[in-house]
Amino acid sequence: METMRAQELHSFYGKSPVIQGVSFDLEPGEFLALLGRNGVGKTTLLKSLMGLTDGCTGGLVFGESNLLSLSTSQRAKLGIAYIPQGREIIPGFTVRENILMGTFARVDGRREIPEYLFEMFPILREFIGRKGGDLSGGQQQQLAIARALAMDPKILILDEPTEGIQPNIVKQIEEAIIRLNRERGLGIILVEQNVPFARRACDRFMVLDKGRVVVSGHSKDLTDSVVEKHLTF
């Protein structure tokens, strides 16, 4: 299993630096929560990991692979799955077609839906022939997660997966993310505003401010004083 390692990572939109000197390691099967107020660079860091900003400097490796030299699709084929804000499912495709899209990043060539996805998200089996655009926001988020899992990833990167979702589905999504990490050994990088969930789920956390890491540690170090200083508005 591979470790993801960022060293002094800088990321740019145009010539403007957004991420400035971020370093972290994600060991196999580890859960990293990325926290911070709005507009501090959390989403940009996730996009940097996937090659979706205008440029990056520093070091970013996954196992033996230098990610900065690879395209977004090449990074996906290494086993790095990304679920952005807004989910970006294809509304005119059925649930089945959306999930099967994820399989095209598999290196083993298998084009079938893993059965455990329906055990984890039963509504997707029920709505398998329904258009993605006809699902609720929470159901679309479950679909986006299922599509990412269909590629058989080693790391799952999620950007505020429960934002704007009905409360009865939030808990289901949170529990699914924890299960994927603890039962299936998936590495997780999660941007999250829900501090209690981050505390419960993560192994380690980082807090960003103005594109820099201002505090990091193990979940037990995510104290009320850290939250008050760096995360309250």
mmCIF file of C-alpha atoms in Angstrom:
data_model
loop_
_atom_site.group_PDB
_atom_site.id
_atom_site.type_symbol
_atom_site.label_atom_id
_atom_site.label_comp_id
_atom_site.label_asym_id
_atom_site.label_seq_id
_atom_site.Cartn_x
_atom_site.Cartn_y
_atom_site.Cartn_z
ATOM 1 C CA MET A 1 0.000 0.000 0.000
ATOM 2 C CA GLU A 2 1.204 3.469 -0.884
ATOM 3 C CA THR A 3 1.684 6.585 1.196
ATOM 4 C CA MET A 4 0.708 10.000 -0.165
ATOM 5 C CA ARG A 5 3.277 12.624 0.761
ATOM 6 C CA ALA A 6 3.082 16.385 0.160
ATOM 7 C CA GLN A 7 6.204 18.447 0.852
ATOM 8 C CA GLU A 8 6.191 22.240 0.761
ATOM 9 C CA LEU A 9 3.326 22.184 -1.710
ATOM 10 C CA HIS A 10 2.453 25.511 -3.331
ATOM 11 C CA SER A 11 -0.521 25.857 -5.659
ATOM 12 C CA PHE A 12 -1.563 28.714 -7.895
ATOM 13 C CA TYR A 13 -4.516 30.183 -9.743
ATOM 14 C CA GLY A 14 -2.848 32.217 -12.450
ATOM 15 C CA LYS A 15 0.170 33.729 -10.713
ATOM 16 C CA SER A 16 -1.601 34.073 -7.371
ATOM 17 C CA PRO A 17 -0.466 31.556 -4.721
ATOM 18 C CA VAL A 18 -3.317 29.974 -2.774
ATOM 19 C CA ILE A 19 -1.681 26.979 -1.088
ATOM 20 C CA GLN A 20 1.596 27.975 0.522
ATOM 21 C CA GLY A 21 4.052 25.430 1.852
ATOM 22 C CA VAL A 22 1.645 22.660 2.895
ATOM 23 C CA SER A 23 3.227 19.371 3.978
ATOM 24 C CA PHE A 24 1.546 16.175 5.169
ATOM 25 C CA ASP A 25 1.721 12.397 4.944
ATOM 26 C CA LEU A 26 -1.301 10.152 4.464
ATOM 27 C CA GLU A 27 -0.389 6.615 5.434
ATOM 28 C CA PRO A 28 -2.317 3.671 3.916
ATOM 29 C CA GLY A 29 -5.792 3.479 5.432
ATOM 30 C CA GLU A 30 -5.417 6.723 7.379
ATOM 31 C CA PHE A 31 -8.210 9.297 7.814
ATOM 32 C CA LEU A 32 -7.168 12.957 7.533
ATOM 33 C CA ALA A 33 -9.680 15.738 8.239
ATOM 34 C CA LEU A 34 -8.970 19.117 6.648
ATOM 35 C CA LEU A 35 -10.537 21.990 8.555
ATOM 36 C CA GLY A 36 -10.662 25.771 8.385
ATOM 37 C CA ARG A 37 -12.930 28.736 7.902
ATOM 38 C CA ASN A 38 -14.430 29.504 4.501
ATOM 39 C CA GLY A 39 -12.041 30.726 1.837
ATOM 40 C CA VAL A 40 -8.782 29.558 3.434
ATOM 41 C CA GLY A 41 -7.777 27.148 0.651
ATOM 42 C CA LYS A 42 -9.247 23.787 1.658
ATOM 43 C CA THR A 43 -10.924 23.094 -1.696
ATOM 44 C CA THR A 44 -7.869 24.377 -3.544
ATOM 45 C CA LEU A 45 -5.686 21.903 -1.672
ATOM 46 C CA LEU A 46 -7.942 19.038 -2.714
ATOM 47 C CA LYS A 47 -7.897 20.252 -6.317
ATOM 48 C CA SER A 48 -4.108 20.489 -6.126
ATOM 49 C CA LEU A 49 -3.913 16.817 -5.173
ATOM 50 C CA MET A 50 -5.896 16.012 -8.330
ATOM 51 C CA GLY A 51 -4.053 18.380 -10.699
ATOM 52 C CA LEU A 52 -6.972 20.769 -11.087
ATOM 53 C CA THR A 53 -5.265 24.102 -10.363
ATOM 54 C CA ASP A 54 -3.200 26.253 -12.733
ATOM 55 C CA GLY A 55 0.084 25.040 -11.285
ATOM 56 C CA CYS A 56 1.790 23.365 -8.342
ATOM 57 C CA THR A 57 5.350 23.359 -7.061
ATOM 58 C CA GLY A 58 7.001 21.416 -4.287
ATOM 59 C CA GLY A 59 6.646 17.689 -3.812
ATOM 60 C CA LEU A 60 3.602 15.436 -4.159
ATOM 61 C CA VAL A 61 4.079 11.686 -4.423
ATOM 62 C CA PHE A 62 1.897 8.618 -4.064
ATOM 63 C CA GLY A 63 3.987 5.541 -3.504
ATOM 64 C CA GLU A 64 6.693 5.753 -6.156
ATOM 65 C CA SER A 65 4.698 8.045 -8.450
ATOM 66 C CA ASN A 66 5.372 11.783 -8.777
ATOM 67 C CA LEU A 67 1.845 13.122 -8.971
ATOM 68 C CA LEU A 68 2.895 16.574 -10.167
ATOM 69 C CA SER A 69 4.026 15.020 -13.442
ATOM 70 C CA LEU A 70 0.710 13.207 -13.990
ATOM 71 C CA SER A 71 -2.651 14.285 -15.398
ATOM 72 C CA THR A 72 -5.865 14.132 -13.388
ATOM 73 C CA SER A 73 -6.936 10.939 -15.162
ATOM 74 C CA GLN A 74 -3.551 9.319 -14.527
ATOM 75 C CA ARG A 75 -3.844 10.158 -10.833
ATOM 76 C CA ALA A 76 -7.296 8.568 -10.794
ATOM 77 C CA LYS A 77 -5.917 5.380 -12.324
ATOM 78 C CA LEU A 78 -3.390 5.177 -9.489
ATOM 79 C CA GLY A 79 -6.384 4.839 -7.174
ATOM 80 C CA ILE A 80 -7.126 8.407 -6.068
ATOM 81 C CA ALA A 81 -10.833 9.241 -6.201
ATOM 82 C CA TYR A 82 -12.182 12.786 -5.782
ATOM 83 C CA ILE A 83 -15.742 13.863 -4.979
ATOM 84 C CA PRO A 84 -15.977 17.652 -5.352
ATOM 85 C CA GLN A 85 -18.492 20.051 -3.898
ATOM 86 C CA GLY A 86 -21.607 19.955 -6.034
ATOM 87 C CA ARG A 87 -21.120 16.204 -6.645
ATOM 88 C CA GLU A 88 -21.011 16.599 -10.454
ATOM 89 C CA ILE A 89 -23.057 13.561 -11.316
ATOM 90 C CA ILE A 90 -24.475 13.490 -14.851
ATOM 91 C CA PRO A 91 -28.181 14.333 -14.449
ATOM 92 C CA GLY A 92 -29.253 12.808 -17.759
ATOM 93 C CA PHE A 93 -27.608 9.446 -17.025
ATOM 94 C CA THR A 94 -29.330 6.792 -14.944
ATOM 95 C CA VAL A 95 -28.010 5.767 -11.550
ATOM 96 C CA ARG A 96 -26.545 2.634 -13.163
ATOM 97 C CA GLU A 97 -24.823 4.639 -15.907
ATOM 98 C CA ASN A 98 -23.411 7.141 -13.435
ATOM 99 C CA ILE A 99 -21.912 4.402 -11.260
ATOM 100 C CA LEU A 100 -20.526 2.504 -14.245
ATOM 101 C CA MET A 101 -18.692 5.667 -15.301
ATOM 102 C CA GLY A 102 -16.480 5.185 -12.269
ATOM 103 C CA THR A 103 -15.336 1.779 -13.472
ATOM 104 C CA PHE A 104 -13.521 3.311 -16.445
ATOM 105 C CA ALA A 105 -10.713 4.394 -14.099
ATOM 106 C CA ARG A 106 -10.155 0.776 -13.003
ATOM 107 C CA VAL A 107 -6.905 -0.740 -14.165
ATOM 108 C CA ASP A 108 -8.257 -4.310 -14.107
ATOM 109 C CA GLY A 109 -10.819 -3.564 -16.832
ATOM 110 C CA ARG A 110 -13.826 -4.740 -14.803
ATOM 111 C CA ARG A 111 -17.030 -2.935 -15.740
ATOM 112 C CA GLU A 112 -19.437 -4.068 -13.059
ATOM 113 C CA ILE A 113 -20.987 -2.408 -10.020
ATOM 114 C CA PRO A 114 -19.577 -3.731 -6.717
ATOM 115 C CA GLU A 115 -22.403 -5.316 -4.735
ATOM 116 C CA TYR A 116 -21.367 -3.710 -1.453
ATOM 117 C CA LEU A 117 -22.350 -0.279 -2.847
ATOM 118 C CA PHE A 118 -25.999 -1.312 -2.794
ATOM 119 C CA GLU A 119 -25.627 -2.696 0.728
ATOM 120 C CA MET A 120 -24.152 0.634 1.796
ATOM 121 C CA PHE A 121 -26.657 2.782 -0.131
ATOM 122 C CA PRO A 122 -29.837 0.700 -0.651
ATOM 123 C CA ILE A 123 -31.705 3.571 -2.298
ATOM 124 C CA LEU A 124 -29.373 3.315 -5.302
ATOM 125 C CA ARG A 125 -30.551 -0.220 -6.036
ATOM 126 C CA GLU A 126 -34.151 0.926 -5.749
ATOM 127 C CA PHE A 127 -33.517 3.838 -8.131
ATOM 128 C CA ILE A 128 -31.043 2.038 -10.418
ATOM 129 C CA GLY A 129 -32.941 2.995 -13.595
ATOM 130 C CA ARG A 130 -33.839 6.515 -12.515
ATOM 131 C CA LYS A 131 -32.087 9.579 -13.947
ATOM 132 C CA GLY A 132 -29.487 11.060 -11.620
ATOM 133 C CA GLY A 133 -31.043 14.492 -11.963
ATOM 134 C CA ASP A 134 -34.297 13.186 -10.462
ATOM 135 C CA LEU A 135 -32.641 12.244 -7.154
ATOM 136 C CA SER A 136 -32.599 14.453 -4.068
ATOM 137 C CA GLY A 137 -29.384 16.194 -3.071
ATOM 138 C CA GLY A 138 -28.589 13.559 -0.469
ATOM 139 C CA GLN A 139 -29.284 10.733 -2.899
ATOM 140 C CA GLN A 140 -27.049 12.408 -5.486
ATOM 141 C CA GLN A 141 -24.255 12.553 -2.914
ATOM 142 C CA GLN A 142 -24.653 8.831 -2.263
ATOM 143 C CA LEU A 143 -24.510 8.304 -6.019
ATOM 144 C CA ALA A 144 -21.344 10.406 -6.302
ATOM 145 C CA ILE A 145 -19.681 8.359 -3.566
ATOM 146 C CA ALA A 146 -20.773 5.101 -5.209
ATOM 147 C CA ARG A 147 -19.404 6.257 -8.570
ATOM 148 C CA ALA A 148 -16.052 7.055 -6.958
ATOM 149 C CA LEU A 149 -15.962 3.691 -5.185
ATOM 150 C CA ALA A 150 -16.720 1.852 -8.434
ATOM 151 C CA MET A 151 -13.190 2.725 -9.577
ATOM 152 C CA ASP A 152 -11.805 0.638 -6.665
ATOM 153 C CA PRO A 153 -9.764 3.497 -5.169
ATOM 154 C CA LYS A 154 -7.085 3.419 -2.496
ATOM 155 C CA ILE A 155 -7.756 6.998 -1.379
ATOM 156 C CA LEU A 156 -11.096 8.812 -1.312
ATOM 157 C CA ILE A 157 -10.997 12.628 -1.276
ATOM 158 C CA LEU A 158 -14.273 14.313 -0.271
ATOM 159 C CA ASP A 159 -15.106 18.022 -0.188
ATOM 160 C CA GLU A 160 -17.851 18.720 2.399
ATOM 161 C CA PRO A 161 -19.934 15.681 1.428
ATOM 162 C CA THR A 162 -22.843 16.511 3.783
ATOM 163 C CA GLU A 163 -23.167 20.222 2.982
ATOM 164 C CA GLY A 164 -26.765 21.170 2.200
ATOM 165 C CA ILE A 165 -28.063 17.622 2.588
ATOM 166 C CA GLN A 166 -31.215 16.629 4.436
ATOM 167 C CA PRO A 167 -30.407 15.557 8.033
ATOM 168 C CA ASN A 168 -31.754 12.018 7.735
ATOM 169 C CA ILE A 169 -29.196 11.268 4.994
ATOM 170 C CA VAL A 170 -26.282 13.115 6.636
ATOM 171 C CA LYS A 171 -25.856 10.435 9.299
ATOM 172 C CA GLN A 172 -26.011 7.672 6.680
ATOM 173 C CA ILE A 173 -23.264 9.323 4.636
ATOM 174 C CA GLU A 174 -21.105 9.942 7.704
ATOM 175 C CA GLU A 175 -21.398 6.323 8.794
ATOM 176 C CA ALA A 176 -20.608 5.127 5.267
ATOM 177 C CA ILE A 177 -17.412 7.205 5.199
ATOM 178 C CA ILE A 178 -16.306 5.778 8.548
ATOM 179 C CA ARG A 179 -17.053 2.225 7.411
ATOM 180 C CA LEU A 180 -15.115 2.691 4.194
ATOM 181 C CA ASN A 181 -12.117 3.722 6.232
ATOM 182 C CA ARG A 182 -12.325 1.220 9.095
ATOM 183 C CA GLU A 183 -13.777 -1.814 7.374
ATOM 184 C CA ARG A 184 -12.418 -1.504 3.842
ATOM 185 C CA GLY A 185 -9.131 0.254 4.656
ATOM 186 C CA LEU A 186 -9.667 3.220 2.372
ATOM 187 C CA GLY A 187 -7.495 6.257 2.976
ATOM 188 C CA ILE A 188 -9.702 9.315 3.443
ATOM 189 C CA ILE A 189 -9.004 13.021 3.003
ATOM 190 C CA LEU A 190 -12.088 14.935 4.089
ATOM 191 C CA VAL A 191 -12.901 18.642 4.087
ATOM 192 C CA GLU A 192 -15.530 19.069 6.771
ATOM 193 C CA GLN A 193 -17.192 21.834 8.790
ATOM 194 C CA ASN A 194 -18.783 19.431 11.290
ATOM 195 C CA VAL A 195 -16.137 19.308 14.017
ATOM 196 C CA PRO A 196 -17.832 16.584 16.117
ATOM 197 C CA PHE A 197 -17.893 14.295 13.073
ATOM 198 C CA ALA A 198 -14.259 15.104 12.264
ATOM 199 C CA ARG A 199 -13.251 14.278 15.847
ATOM 200 C CA ARG A 200 -15.127 10.991 15.755
ATOM 201 C CA ALA A 201 -13.919 9.899 12.344
ATOM 202 C CA CYS A 202 -10.373 11.114 11.760
ATOM 203 C CA ASP A 203 -6.984 9.787 12.788
ATOM 204 C CA ARG A 204 -5.330 13.149 12.205
ATOM 205 C CA PHE A 205 -6.397 16.663 11.263
ATOM 206 C CA MET A 206 -4.971 19.826 9.724
ATOM 207 C CA VAL A 207 -6.367 23.344 10.045
ATOM 208 C CA LEU A 208 -5.691 25.745 7.176
ATOM 209 C CA ASP A 209 -5.635 29.524 7.310
ATOM 210 C CA LYS A 210 -4.670 31.674 4.333
ATOM 211 C CA GLY A 211 -3.337 28.633 2.498
ATOM 212 C CA ARG A 212 -1.035 27.487 5.289
ATOM 213 C CA VAL A 213 -1.287 24.792 7.944
ATOM 214 C CA VAL A 214 -1.679 26.598 11.277
ATOM 215 C CA VAL A 215 -2.262 23.577 13.516
ATOM 216 C CA SER A 216 -2.285 19.809 13.043
ATOM 217 C CA GLY A 217 -2.339 16.721 15.180
ATOM 218 C CA HIS A 218 -4.193 13.577 16.143
ATOM 219 C CA SER A 219 -7.941 13.608 16.681
ATOM 220 C CA LYS A 220 -7.467 13.946 20.447
ATOM 221 C CA ASP A 221 -5.602 17.208 19.794
ATOM 222 C CA LEU A 222 -8.660 18.792 18.155
ATOM 223 C CA THR A 223 -9.595 20.494 21.392
ATOM 224 C CA ASP A 224 -12.235 23.110 22.106
ATOM 225 C CA SER A 225 -9.507 25.745 22.334
ATOM 226 C CA VAL A 226 -8.231 24.853 18.853
ATOM 227 C CA VAL A 227 -11.774 25.052 17.518
ATOM 228 C CA GLU A 228 -12.413 28.399 19.213
ATOM 229 C CA LYS A 229 -9.169 29.922 17.977
ATOM 230 C CA HIS A 230 -9.153 28.693 14.388
ATOM 231 C CA LEU A 231 -12.629 27.530 13.393
ATOM 232 C CA THR A 232 -15.253 29.752 15.014
ATOM 233 C CA PHE A 233 -16.626 32.657 13.010
#
